[in-house]
CSV table of N, CA, C and O in Angstrom, one decimal:
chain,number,residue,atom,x,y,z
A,971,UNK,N,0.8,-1.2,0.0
A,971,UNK,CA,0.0,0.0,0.0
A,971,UNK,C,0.9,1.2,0.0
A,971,UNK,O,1.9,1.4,0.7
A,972,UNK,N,0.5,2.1,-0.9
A,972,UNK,CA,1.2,3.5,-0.9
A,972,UNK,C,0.6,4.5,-0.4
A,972,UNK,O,-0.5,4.7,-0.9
A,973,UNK,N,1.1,5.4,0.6
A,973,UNK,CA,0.6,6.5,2.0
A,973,UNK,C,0.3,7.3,1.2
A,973,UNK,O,-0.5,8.1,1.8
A,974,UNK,N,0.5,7.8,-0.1
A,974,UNK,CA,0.2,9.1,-1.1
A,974,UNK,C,-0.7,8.7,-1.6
A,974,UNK,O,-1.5,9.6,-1.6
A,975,UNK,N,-1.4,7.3,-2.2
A,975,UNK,CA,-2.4,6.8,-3.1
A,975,UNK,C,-4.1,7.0,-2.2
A,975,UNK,O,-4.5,6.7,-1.1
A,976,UNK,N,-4.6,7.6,-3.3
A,976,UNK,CA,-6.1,7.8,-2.9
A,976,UNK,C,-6.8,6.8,-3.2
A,976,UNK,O,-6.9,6.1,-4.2
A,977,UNK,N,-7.8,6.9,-1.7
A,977,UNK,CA,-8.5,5.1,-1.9
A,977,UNK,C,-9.7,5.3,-2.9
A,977,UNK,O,-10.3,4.4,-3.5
A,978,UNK,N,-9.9,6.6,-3.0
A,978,UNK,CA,-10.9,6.8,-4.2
A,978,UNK,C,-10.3,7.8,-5.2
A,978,UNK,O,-10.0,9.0,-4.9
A,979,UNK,N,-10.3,7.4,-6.7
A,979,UNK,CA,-11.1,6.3,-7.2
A,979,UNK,C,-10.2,4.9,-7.3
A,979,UNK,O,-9.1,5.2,-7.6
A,980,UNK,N,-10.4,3.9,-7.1
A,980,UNK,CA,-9.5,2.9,-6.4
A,980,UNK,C,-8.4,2.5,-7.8
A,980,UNK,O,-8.7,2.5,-9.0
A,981,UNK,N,-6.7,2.3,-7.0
A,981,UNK,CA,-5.7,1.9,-8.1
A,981,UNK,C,-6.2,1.2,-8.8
A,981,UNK,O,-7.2,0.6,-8.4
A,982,UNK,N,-5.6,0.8,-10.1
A,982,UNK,CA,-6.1,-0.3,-10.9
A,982,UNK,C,-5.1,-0.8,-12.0
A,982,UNK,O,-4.1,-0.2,-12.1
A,983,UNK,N,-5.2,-1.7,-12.6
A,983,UNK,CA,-3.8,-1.9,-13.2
A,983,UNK,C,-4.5,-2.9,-14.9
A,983,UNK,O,-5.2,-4.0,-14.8
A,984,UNK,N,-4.3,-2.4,-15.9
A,984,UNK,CA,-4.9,-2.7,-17.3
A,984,UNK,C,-3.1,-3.5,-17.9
A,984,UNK,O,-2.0,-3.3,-17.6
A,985,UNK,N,-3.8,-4.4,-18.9
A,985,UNK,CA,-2.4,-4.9,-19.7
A,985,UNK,C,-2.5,-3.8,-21.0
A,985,UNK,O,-3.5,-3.1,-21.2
A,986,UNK,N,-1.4,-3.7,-21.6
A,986,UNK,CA,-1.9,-3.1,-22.5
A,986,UNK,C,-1.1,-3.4,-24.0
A,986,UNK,O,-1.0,-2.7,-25.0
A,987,UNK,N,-0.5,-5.0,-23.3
A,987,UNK,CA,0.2,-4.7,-24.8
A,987,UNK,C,0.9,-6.3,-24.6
A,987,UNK,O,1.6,-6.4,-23.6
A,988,UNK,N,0.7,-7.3,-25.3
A,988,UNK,CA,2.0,-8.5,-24.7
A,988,UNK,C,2.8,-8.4,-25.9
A,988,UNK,O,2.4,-8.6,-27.1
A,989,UNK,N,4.1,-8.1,-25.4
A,989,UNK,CA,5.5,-7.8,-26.0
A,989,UNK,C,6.1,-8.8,-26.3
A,989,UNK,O,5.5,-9.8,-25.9
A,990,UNK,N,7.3,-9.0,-27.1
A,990,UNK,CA,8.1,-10.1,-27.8
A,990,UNK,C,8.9,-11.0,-26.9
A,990,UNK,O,9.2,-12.2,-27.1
A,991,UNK,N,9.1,-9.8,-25.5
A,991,UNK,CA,9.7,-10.2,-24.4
A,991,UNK,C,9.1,-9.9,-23.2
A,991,UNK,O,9.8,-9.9,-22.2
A,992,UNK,N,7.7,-9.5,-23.1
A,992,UNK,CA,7.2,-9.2,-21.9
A,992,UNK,C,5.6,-8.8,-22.1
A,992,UNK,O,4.8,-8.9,-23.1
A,993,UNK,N,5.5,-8.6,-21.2
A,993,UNK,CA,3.7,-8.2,-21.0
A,993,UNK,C,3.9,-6.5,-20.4
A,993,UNK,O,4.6,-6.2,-19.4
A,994,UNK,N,3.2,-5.7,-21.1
A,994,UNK,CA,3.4,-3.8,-20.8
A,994,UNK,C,2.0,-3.9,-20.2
A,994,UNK,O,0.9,-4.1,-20.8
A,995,UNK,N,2.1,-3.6,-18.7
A,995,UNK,CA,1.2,-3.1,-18.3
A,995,UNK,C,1.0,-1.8,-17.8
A,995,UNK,O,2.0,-1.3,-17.5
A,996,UNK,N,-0.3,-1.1,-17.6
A,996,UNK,CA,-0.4,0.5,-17.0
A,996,UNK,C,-1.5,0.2,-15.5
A,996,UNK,O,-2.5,-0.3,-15.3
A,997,UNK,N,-0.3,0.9,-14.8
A,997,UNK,CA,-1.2,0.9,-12.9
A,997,UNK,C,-1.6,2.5,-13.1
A,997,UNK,O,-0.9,3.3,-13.8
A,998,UNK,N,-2.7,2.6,-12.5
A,998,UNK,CA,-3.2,4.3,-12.4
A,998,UNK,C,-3.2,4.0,-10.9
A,998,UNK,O,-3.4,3.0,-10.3
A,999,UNK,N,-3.0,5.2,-10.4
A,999,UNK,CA,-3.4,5.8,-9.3
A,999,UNK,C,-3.8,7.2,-8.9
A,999,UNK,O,-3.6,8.0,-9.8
A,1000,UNK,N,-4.6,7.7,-7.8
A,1000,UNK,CA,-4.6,9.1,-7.9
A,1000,UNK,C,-3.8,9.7,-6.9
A,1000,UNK,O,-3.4,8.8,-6.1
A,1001,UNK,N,-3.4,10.9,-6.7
A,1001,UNK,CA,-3.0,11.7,-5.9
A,1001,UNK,C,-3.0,12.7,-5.5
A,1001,UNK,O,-3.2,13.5,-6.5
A,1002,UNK,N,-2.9,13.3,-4.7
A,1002,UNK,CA,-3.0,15.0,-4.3
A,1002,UNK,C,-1.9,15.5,-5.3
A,1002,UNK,O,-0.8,15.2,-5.1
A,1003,UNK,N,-2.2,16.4,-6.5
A,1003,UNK,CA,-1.0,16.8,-6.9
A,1003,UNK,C,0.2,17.1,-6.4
A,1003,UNK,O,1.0,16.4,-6.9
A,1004,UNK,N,0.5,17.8,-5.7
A,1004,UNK,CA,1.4,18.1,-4.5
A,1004,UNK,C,1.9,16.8,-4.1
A,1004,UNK,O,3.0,17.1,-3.6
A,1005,UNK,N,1.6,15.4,-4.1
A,1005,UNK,CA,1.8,14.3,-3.6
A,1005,UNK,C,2.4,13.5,-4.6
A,1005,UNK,O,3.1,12.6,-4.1
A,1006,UNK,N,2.3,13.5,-6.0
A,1006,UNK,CA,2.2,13.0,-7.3
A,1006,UNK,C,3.9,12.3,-7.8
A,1006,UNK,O,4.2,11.3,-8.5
A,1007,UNK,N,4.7,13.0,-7.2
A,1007,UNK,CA,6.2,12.5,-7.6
A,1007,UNK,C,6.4,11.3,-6.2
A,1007,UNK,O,7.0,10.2,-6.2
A,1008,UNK,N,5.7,12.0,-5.1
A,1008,UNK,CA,6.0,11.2,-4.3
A,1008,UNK,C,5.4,9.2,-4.1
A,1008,UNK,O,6.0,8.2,-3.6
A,1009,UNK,N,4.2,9.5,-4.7
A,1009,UNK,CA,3.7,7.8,-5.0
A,1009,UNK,C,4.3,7.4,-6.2
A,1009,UNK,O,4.5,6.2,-6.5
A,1010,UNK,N,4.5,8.5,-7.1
A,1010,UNK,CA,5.1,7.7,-8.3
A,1010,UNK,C,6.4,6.9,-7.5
A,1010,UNK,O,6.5,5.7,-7.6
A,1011,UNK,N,7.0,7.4,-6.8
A,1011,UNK,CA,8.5,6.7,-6.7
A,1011,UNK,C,7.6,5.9,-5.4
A,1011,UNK,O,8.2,4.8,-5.4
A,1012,UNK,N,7.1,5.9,-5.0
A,1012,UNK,CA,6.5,4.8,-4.2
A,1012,UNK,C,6.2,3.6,-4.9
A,1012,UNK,O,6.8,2.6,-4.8
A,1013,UNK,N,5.2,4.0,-5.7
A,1013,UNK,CA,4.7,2.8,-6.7
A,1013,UNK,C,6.0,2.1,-7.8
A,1013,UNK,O,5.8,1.0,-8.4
A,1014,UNK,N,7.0,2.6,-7.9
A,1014,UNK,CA,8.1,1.8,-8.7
A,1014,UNK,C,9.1,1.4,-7.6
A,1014,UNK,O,9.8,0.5,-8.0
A,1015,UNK,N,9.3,1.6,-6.4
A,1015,UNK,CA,9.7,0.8,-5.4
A,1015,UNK,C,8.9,-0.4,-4.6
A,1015,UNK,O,9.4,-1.3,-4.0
A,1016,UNK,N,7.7,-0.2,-4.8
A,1016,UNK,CA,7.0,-1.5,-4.6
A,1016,UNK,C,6.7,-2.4,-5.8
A,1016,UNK,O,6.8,-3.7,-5.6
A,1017,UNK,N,6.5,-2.0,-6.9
A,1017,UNK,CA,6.7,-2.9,-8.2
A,1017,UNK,C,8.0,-3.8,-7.8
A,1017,UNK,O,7.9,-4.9,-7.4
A,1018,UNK,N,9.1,-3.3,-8.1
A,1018,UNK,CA,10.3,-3.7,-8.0
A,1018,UNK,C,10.7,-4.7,-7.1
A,1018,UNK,O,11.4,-5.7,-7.4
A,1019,UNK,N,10.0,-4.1,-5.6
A,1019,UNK,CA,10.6,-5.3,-4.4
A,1019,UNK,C,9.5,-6.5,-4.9
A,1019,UNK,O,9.9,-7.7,-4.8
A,1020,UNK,N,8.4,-6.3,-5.3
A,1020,UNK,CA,7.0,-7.1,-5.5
A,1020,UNK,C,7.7,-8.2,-6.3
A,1020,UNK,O,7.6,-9.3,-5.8
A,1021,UNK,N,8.6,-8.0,-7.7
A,1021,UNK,CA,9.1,-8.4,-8.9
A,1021,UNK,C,10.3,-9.3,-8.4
A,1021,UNK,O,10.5,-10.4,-8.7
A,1022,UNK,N,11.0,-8.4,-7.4
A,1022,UNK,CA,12.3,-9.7,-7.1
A,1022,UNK,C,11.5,-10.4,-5.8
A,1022,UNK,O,11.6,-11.7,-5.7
A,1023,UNK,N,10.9,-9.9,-5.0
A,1023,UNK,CA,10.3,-11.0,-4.0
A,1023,UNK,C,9.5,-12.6,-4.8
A,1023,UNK,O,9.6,-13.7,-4.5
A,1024,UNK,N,9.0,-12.0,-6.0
A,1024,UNK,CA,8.6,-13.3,-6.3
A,1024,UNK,C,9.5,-13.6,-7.7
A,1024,UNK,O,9.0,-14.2,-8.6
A,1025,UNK,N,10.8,-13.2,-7.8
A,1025,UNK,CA,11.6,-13.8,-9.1
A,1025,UNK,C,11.1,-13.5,-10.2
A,1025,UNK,O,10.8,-14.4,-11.0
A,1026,UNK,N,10.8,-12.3,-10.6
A,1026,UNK,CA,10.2,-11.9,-12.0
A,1026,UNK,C,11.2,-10.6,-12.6
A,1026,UNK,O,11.3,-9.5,-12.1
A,1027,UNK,N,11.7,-11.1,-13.6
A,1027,UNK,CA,12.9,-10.5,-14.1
A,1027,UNK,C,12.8,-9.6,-15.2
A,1027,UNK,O,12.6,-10.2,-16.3
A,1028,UNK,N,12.9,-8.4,-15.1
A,1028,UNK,CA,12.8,-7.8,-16.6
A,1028,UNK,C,13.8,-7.7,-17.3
A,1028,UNK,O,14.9,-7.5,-17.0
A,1029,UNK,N,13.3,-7.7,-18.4
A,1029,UNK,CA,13.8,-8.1,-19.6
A,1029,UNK,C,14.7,-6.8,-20.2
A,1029,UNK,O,14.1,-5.7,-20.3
A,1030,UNK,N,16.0,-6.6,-20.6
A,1030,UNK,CA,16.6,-5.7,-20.4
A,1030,UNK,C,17.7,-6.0,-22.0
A,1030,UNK,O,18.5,-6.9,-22.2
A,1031,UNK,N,17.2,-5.0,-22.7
A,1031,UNK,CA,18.6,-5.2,-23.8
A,1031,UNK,C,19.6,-5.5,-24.1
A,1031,UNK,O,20.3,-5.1,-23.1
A,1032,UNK,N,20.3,-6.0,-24.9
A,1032,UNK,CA,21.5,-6.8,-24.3
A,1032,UNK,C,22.0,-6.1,-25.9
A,1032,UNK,O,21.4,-6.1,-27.0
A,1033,UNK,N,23.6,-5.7,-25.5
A,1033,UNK,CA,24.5,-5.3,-26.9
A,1033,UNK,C,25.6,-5.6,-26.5
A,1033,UNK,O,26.1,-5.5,-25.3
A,1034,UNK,N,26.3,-6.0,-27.6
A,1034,UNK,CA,27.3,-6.7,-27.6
A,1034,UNK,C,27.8,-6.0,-28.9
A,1034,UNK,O,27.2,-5.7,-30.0
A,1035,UNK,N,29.6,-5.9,-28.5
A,1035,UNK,CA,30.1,-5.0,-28.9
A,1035,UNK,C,31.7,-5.7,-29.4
A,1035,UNK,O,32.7,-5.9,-28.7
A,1036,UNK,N,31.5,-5.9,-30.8
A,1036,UNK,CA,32.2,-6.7,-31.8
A,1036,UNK,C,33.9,-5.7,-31.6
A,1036,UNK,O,33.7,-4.5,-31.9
A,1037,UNK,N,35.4,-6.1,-31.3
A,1037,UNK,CA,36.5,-5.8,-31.5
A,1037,UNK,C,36.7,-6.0,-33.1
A,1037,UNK,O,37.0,-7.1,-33.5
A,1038,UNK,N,36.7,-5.0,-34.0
A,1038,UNK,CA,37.0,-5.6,-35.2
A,1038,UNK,C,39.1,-5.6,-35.3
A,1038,UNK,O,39.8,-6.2,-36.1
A,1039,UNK,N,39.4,-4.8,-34.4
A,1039,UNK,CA,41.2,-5.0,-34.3
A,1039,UNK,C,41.2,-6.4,-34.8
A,1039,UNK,O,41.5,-6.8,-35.9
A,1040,UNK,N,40.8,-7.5,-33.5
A,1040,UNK,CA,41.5,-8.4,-33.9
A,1040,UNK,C,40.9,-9.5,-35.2
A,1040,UNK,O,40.9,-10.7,-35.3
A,1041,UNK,N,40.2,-8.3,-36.3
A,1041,UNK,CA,40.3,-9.1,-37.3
A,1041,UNK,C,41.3,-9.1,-38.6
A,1041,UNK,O,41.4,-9.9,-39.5
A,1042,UNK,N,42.3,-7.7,-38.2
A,1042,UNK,CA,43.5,-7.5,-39.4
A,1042,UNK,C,44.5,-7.8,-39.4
A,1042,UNK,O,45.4,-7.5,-40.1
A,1043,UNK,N,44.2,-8.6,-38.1
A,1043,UNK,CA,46.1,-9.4,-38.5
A,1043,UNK,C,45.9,-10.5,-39.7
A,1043,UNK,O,46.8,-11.1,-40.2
C-alpha cells in the first residue's frame, strides 16, 4: 500500500500490450498533486521489491560489442 495513493477512485492496473519479451502493463493511481512524484517513486519501489520477492525478471537489452582490431592481422 502507498501512504500518497487515494482510496478513491481505487488503483487499478490494465495490460496493454504483450511484447516479444514481456507483458506492458499501465497501474493508475490518484493523488494529491502536491503528492504526485512522491507515489510515483512509491509505486516503482513496490513494483520492484514485488518483482524480485517473487523472481520476475525484466527483460533488459543486451548489446554486444564486436572488436573488429583483432580481425586485421
Amino acid at each position: 500500500s502507498c501512504s500518497y495513493s487515494l482510496k478513491e477512485p481505487s488503483p487499478k492496473v490494465f495490460i496493454e500490450n504483450f511484447g516479444s519479451s514481456g507483458i506492458e502493463l499501465t497501474l493508475t493511481s490518484w493523488s494529491k498533486k502536491e503528492n504526485y512524484m512522491e507515489l510515483k517513486n512509491q509505486l516503482f519501489i513496490a513494483v520492484k521489491e514485488t518483482f524480485e520477492k517473487n523472481n520476475i525478471e525484466i527483460p533488459y537489452n543486451k548489446v554486444v560489442i564486436l572488436d573488429d582490431e583483432r580481425n586485421e592481422n
